[in-house]
mmCIF file of C-alpha atoms and ligand atoms in Angstrom:
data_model
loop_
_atom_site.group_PDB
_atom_site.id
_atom_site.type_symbol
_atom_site.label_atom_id
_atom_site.label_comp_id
_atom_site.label_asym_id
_atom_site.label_seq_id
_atom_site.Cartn_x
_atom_site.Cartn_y
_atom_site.Cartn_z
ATOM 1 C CA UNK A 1 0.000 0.000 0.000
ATOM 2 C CA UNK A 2 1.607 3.304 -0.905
ATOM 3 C CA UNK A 3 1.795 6.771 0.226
ATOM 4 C CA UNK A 4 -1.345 8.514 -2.149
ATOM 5 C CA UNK A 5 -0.874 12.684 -3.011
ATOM 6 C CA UNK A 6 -3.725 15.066 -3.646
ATOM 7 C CA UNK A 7 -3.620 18.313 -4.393
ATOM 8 C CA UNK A 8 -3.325 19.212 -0.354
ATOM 9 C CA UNK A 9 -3.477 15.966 1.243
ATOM 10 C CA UNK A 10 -0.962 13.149 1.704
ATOM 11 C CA UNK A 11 -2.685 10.155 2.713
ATOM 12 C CA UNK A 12 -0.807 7.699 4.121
ATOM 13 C CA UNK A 13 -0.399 4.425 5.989
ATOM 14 C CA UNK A 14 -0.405 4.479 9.980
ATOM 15 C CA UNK A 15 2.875 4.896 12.281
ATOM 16 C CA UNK A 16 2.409 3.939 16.123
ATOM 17 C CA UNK A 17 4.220 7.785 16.316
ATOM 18 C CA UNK A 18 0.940 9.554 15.093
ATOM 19 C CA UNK A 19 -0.632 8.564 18.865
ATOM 20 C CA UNK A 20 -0.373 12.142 19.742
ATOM 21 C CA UNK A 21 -1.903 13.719 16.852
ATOM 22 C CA UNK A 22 -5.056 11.313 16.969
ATOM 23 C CA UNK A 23 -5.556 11.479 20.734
ATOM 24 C CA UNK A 24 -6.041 15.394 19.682
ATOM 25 C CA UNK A 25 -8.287 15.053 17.700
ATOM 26 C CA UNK A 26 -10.118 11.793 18.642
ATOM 27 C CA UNK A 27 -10.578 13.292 22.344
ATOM 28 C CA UNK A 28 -13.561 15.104 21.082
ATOM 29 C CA UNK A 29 -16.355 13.713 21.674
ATOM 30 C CA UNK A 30 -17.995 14.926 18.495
ATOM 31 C CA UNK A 31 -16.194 12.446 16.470
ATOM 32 C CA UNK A 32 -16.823 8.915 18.026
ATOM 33 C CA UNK A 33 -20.367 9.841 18.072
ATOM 34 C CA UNK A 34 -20.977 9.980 14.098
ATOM 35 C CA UNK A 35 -18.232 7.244 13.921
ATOM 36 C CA UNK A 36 -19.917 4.884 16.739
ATOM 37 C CA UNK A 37 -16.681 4.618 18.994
ATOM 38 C CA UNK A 38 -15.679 6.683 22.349
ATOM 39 C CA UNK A 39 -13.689 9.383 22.708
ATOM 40 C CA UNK A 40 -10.355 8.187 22.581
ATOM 41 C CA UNK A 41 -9.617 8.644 26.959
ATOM 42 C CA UNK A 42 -5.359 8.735 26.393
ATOM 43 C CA UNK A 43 -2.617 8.800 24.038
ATOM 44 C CA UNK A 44 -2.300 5.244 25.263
ATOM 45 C CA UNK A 45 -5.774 4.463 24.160
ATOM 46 C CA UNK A 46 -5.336 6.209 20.458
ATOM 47 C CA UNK A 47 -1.755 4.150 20.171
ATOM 48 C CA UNK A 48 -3.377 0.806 20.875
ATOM 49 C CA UNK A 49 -6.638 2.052 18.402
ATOM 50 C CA UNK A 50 -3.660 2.743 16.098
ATOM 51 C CA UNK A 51 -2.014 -0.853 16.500
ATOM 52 C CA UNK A 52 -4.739 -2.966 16.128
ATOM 53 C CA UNK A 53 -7.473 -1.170 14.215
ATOM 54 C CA UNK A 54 -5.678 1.590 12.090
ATOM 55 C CA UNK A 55 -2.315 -0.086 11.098
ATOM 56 C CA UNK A 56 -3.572 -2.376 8.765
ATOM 57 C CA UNK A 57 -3.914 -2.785 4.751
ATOM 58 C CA UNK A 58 -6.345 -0.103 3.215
ATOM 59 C CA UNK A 59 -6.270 2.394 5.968
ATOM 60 C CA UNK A 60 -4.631 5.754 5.331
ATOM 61 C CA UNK A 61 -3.698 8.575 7.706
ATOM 62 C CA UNK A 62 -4.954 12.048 6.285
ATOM 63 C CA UNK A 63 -2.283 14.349 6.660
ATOM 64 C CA UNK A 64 -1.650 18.041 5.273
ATOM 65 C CA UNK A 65 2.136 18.756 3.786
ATOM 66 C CA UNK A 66 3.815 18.461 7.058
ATOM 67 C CA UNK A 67 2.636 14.751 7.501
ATOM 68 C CA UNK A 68 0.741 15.377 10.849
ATOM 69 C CA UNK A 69 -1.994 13.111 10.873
ATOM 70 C CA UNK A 70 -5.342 15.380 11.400
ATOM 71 C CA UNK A 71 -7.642 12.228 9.997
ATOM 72 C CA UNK A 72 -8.533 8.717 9.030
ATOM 73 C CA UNK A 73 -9.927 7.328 6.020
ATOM 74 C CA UNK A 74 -10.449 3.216 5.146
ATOM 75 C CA UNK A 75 -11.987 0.423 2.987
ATOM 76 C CA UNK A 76 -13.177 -2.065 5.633
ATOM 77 C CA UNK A 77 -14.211 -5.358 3.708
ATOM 78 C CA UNK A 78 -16.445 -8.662 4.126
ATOM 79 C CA UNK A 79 -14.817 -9.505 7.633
ATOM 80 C CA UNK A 80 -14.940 -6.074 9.246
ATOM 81 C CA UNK A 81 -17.783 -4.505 7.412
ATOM 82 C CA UNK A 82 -21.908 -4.212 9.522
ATOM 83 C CA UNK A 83 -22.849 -4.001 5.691
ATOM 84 C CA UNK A 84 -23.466 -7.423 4.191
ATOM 85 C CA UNK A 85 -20.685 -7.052 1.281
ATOM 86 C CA UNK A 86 -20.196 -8.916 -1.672
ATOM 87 C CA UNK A 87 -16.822 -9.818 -3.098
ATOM 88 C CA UNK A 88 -15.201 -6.835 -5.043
ATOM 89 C CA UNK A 89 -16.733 -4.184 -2.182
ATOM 90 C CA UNK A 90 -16.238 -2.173 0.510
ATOM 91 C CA UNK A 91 -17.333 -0.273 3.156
ATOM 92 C CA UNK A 92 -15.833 3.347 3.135
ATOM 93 C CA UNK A 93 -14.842 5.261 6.571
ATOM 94 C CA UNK A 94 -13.756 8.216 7.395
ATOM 95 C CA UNK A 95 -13.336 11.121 10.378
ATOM 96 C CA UNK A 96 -11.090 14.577 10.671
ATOM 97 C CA UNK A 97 -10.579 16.338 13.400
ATOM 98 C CA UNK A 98 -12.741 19.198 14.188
ATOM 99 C CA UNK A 99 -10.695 22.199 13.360
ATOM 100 C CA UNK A 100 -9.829 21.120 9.696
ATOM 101 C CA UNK A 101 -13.716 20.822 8.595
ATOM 102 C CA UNK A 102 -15.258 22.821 5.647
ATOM 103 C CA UNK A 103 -12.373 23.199 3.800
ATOM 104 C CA UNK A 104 -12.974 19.948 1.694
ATOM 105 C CA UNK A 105 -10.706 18.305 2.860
ATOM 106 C CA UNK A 106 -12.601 14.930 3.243
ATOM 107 C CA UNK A 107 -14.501 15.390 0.052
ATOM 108 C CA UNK A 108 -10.339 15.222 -1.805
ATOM 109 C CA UNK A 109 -9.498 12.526 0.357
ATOM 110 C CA UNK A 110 -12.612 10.476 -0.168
ATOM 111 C CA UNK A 111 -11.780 10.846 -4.196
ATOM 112 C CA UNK A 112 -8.517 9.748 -3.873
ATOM 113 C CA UNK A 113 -9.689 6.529 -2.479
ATOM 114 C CA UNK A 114 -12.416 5.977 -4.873
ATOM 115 C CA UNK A 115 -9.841 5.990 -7.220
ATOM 116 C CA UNK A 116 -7.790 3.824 -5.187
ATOM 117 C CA UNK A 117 -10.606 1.194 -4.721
ATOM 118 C CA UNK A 118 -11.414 1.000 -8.275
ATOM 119 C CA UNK A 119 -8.764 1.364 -10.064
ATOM 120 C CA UNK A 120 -5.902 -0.505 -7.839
ATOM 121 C CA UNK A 121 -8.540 -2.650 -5.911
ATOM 122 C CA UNK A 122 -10.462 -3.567 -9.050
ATOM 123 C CA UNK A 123 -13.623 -3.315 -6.632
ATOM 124 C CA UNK A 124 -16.553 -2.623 -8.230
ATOM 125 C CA UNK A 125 -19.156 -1.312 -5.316
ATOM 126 C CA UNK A 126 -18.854 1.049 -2.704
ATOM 127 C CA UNK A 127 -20.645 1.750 0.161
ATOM 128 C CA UNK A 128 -20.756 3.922 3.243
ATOM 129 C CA UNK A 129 -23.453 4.131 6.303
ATOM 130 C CA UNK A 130 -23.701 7.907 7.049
ATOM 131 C CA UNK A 131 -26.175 8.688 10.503
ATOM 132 C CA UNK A 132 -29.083 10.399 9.429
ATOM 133 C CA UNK A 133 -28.530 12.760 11.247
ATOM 134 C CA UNK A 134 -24.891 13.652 9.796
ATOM 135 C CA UNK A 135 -25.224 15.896 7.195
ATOM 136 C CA UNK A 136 -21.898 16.876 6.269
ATOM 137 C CA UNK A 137 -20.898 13.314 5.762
ATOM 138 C CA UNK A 138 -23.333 12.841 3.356
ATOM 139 C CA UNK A 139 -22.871 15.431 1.643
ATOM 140 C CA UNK A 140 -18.987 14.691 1.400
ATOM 141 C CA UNK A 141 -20.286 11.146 -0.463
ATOM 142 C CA UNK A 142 -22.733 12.976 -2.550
ATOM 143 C CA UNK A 143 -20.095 15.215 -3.681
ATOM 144 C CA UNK A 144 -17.938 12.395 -4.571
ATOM 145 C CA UNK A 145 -20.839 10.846 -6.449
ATOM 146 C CA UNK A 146 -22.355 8.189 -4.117
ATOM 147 C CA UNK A 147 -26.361 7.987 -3.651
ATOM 148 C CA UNK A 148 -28.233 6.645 -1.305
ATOM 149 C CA UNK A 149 -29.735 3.324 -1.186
ATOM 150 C CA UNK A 150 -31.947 3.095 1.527
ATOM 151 C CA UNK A 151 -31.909 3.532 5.273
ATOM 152 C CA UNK A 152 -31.250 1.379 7.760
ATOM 153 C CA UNK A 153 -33.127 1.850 10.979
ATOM 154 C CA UNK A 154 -30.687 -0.225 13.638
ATOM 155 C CA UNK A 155 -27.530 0.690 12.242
ATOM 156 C CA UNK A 156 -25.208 -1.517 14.383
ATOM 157 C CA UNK A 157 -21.805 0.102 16.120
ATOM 158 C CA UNK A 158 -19.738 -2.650 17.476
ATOM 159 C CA UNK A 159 -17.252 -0.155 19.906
ATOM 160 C CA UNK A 160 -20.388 1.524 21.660
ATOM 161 C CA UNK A 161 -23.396 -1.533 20.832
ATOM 162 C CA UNK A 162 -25.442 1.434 20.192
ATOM 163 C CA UNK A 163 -27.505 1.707 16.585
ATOM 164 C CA UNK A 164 -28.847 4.469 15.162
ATOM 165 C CA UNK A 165 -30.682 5.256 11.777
ATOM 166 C CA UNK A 166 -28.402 5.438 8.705
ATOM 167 C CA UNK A 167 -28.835 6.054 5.100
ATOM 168 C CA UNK A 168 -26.542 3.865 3.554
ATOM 169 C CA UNK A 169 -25.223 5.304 0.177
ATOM 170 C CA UNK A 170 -23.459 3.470 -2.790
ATOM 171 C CA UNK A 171 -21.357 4.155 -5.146
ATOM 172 C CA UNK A 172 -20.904 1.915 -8.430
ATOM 173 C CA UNK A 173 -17.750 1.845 -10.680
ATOM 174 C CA UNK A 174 -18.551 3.809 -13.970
HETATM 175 C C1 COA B 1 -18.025 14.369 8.074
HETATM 176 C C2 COA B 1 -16.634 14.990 8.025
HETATM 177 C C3 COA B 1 -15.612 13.902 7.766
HETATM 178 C C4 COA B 1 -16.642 16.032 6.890
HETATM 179 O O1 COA B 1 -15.324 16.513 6.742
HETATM 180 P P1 COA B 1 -14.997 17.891 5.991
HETATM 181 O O2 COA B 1 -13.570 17.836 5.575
HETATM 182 O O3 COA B 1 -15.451 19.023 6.802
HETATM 183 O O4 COA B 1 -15.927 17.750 4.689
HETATM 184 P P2 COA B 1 -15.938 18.700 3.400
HETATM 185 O O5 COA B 1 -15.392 20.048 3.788
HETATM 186 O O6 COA B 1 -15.253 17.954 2.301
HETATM 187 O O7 COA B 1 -17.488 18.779 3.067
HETATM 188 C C5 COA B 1 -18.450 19.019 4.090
HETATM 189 C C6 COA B 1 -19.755 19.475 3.468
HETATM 190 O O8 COA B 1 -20.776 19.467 4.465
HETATM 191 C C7 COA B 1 -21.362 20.758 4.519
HETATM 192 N N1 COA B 1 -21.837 21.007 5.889
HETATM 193 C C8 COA B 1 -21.107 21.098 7.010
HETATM 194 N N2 COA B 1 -21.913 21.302 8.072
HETATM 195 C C9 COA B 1 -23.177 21.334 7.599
HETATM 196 C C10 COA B 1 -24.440 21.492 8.171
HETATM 197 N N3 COA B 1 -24.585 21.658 9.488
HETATM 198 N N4 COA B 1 -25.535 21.457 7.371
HETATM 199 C C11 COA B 1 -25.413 21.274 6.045
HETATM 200 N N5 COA B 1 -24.229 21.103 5.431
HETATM 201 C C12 COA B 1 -23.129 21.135 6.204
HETATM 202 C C13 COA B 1 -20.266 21.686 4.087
HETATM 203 O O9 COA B 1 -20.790 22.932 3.711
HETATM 204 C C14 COA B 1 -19.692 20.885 2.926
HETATM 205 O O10 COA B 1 -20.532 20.898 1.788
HETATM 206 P P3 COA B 1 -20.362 21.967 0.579
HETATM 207 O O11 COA B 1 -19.016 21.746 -0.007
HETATM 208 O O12 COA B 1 -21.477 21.608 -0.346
HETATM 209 O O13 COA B 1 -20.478 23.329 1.168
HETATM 210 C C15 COA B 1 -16.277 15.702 9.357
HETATM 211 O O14 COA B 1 -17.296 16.601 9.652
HETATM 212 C C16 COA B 1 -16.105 14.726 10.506
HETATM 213 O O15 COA B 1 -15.038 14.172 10.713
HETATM 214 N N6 COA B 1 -17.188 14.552 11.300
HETATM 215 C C17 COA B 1 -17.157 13.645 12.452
HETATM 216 C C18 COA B 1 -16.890 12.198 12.051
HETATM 217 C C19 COA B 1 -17.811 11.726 10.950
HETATM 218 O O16 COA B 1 -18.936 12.170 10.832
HETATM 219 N N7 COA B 1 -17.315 10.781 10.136
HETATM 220 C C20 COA B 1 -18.130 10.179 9.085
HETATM 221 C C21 COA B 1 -18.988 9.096 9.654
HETATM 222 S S1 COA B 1 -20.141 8.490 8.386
#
């Protein structure tokens, strides 16, 4: 998996030495809660998130020029995935932290993986669960061309057991 450029991002795979940088941003509370996990509580907690859920193939660190990680963004496939995928799709994921919103940053990062998935991946679906009630998420998909597909009432989250109502969008390979 290599290092991936945009025109202000570098998105790239996870180092145990970005602890720091997530606890920042994954202390507040306002991300875990559209993501379904809990505030990261230490940058013990954010290196251990980093170890075993992060570090792994098809997970990128968003970082601006200086590398600092400031988000996340993912394919999760058939064995990770709540979404019952087929071969040849994923589940897209993203968060970044609060300060760095509305500048579109997730919207160029989101295209860069699209690309990724379907032209390195050879995937030919995507999909992403977006809570209803998170409107800038889904308008980062629908920018990036994803519709929705329907809505799931009990949208599962595994870190908190909670579920909440989703619209889960899709996105097919042109
Ligand atoms: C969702 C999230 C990743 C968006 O990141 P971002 O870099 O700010 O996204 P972008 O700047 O690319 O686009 C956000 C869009 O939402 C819009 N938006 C933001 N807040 C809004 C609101 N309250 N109502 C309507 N639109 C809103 C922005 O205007 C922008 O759309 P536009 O370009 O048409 O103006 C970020 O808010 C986040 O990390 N949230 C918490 C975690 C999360 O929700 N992750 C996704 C789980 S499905």
């Amino acid at each position: 998996m290599e290092t991936r450029k945009t025109v202000r991002l570098i998105l790239r795979p996870w180092a145990l030495t970005d602890a720091e940088a997530v606890y920042e941003q994954a202390r507040n509370p306002k991300i875990g809660a559209m993501c379904g996990w809990h505030p990261h509580a230490s940058v013990s907690e954010s290196r251990e998130i980093i170890e075993h859920i992060l570090h792994k193939p098809h997970s990128f660190a968003i970082c601006l020029e200086d590398n600092q990680a400031i988000g996340s963004i993912g394919l999760l496939f058939q064995d990770d995935s709540n979404l019952p995928l087929s071969d040849h799709e994923a589940e897209i994921g993203y968060w970044l932290g609060e300060v760095f919103w509305g500048k579109g940053y997730t919207t160029e990062a989101v295209q860069s993986i699209v690309a990724y998935a379907f032209e390195e991946l050879s995937l030919v679906r995507l999909w992403a669960g977006a809570y209803q009630k998170n409107i800038p998420s889904q308008r980062v998909l629908e920018k990036c061309g994803f519709y929705p597909h329907h809505t799931e009432e009990r949208f599962f989250s595994k870190p908190t057991g909670e579920t909440h109502r989703a619209v889960i969008y899709v996105l097919e390979k042109a």
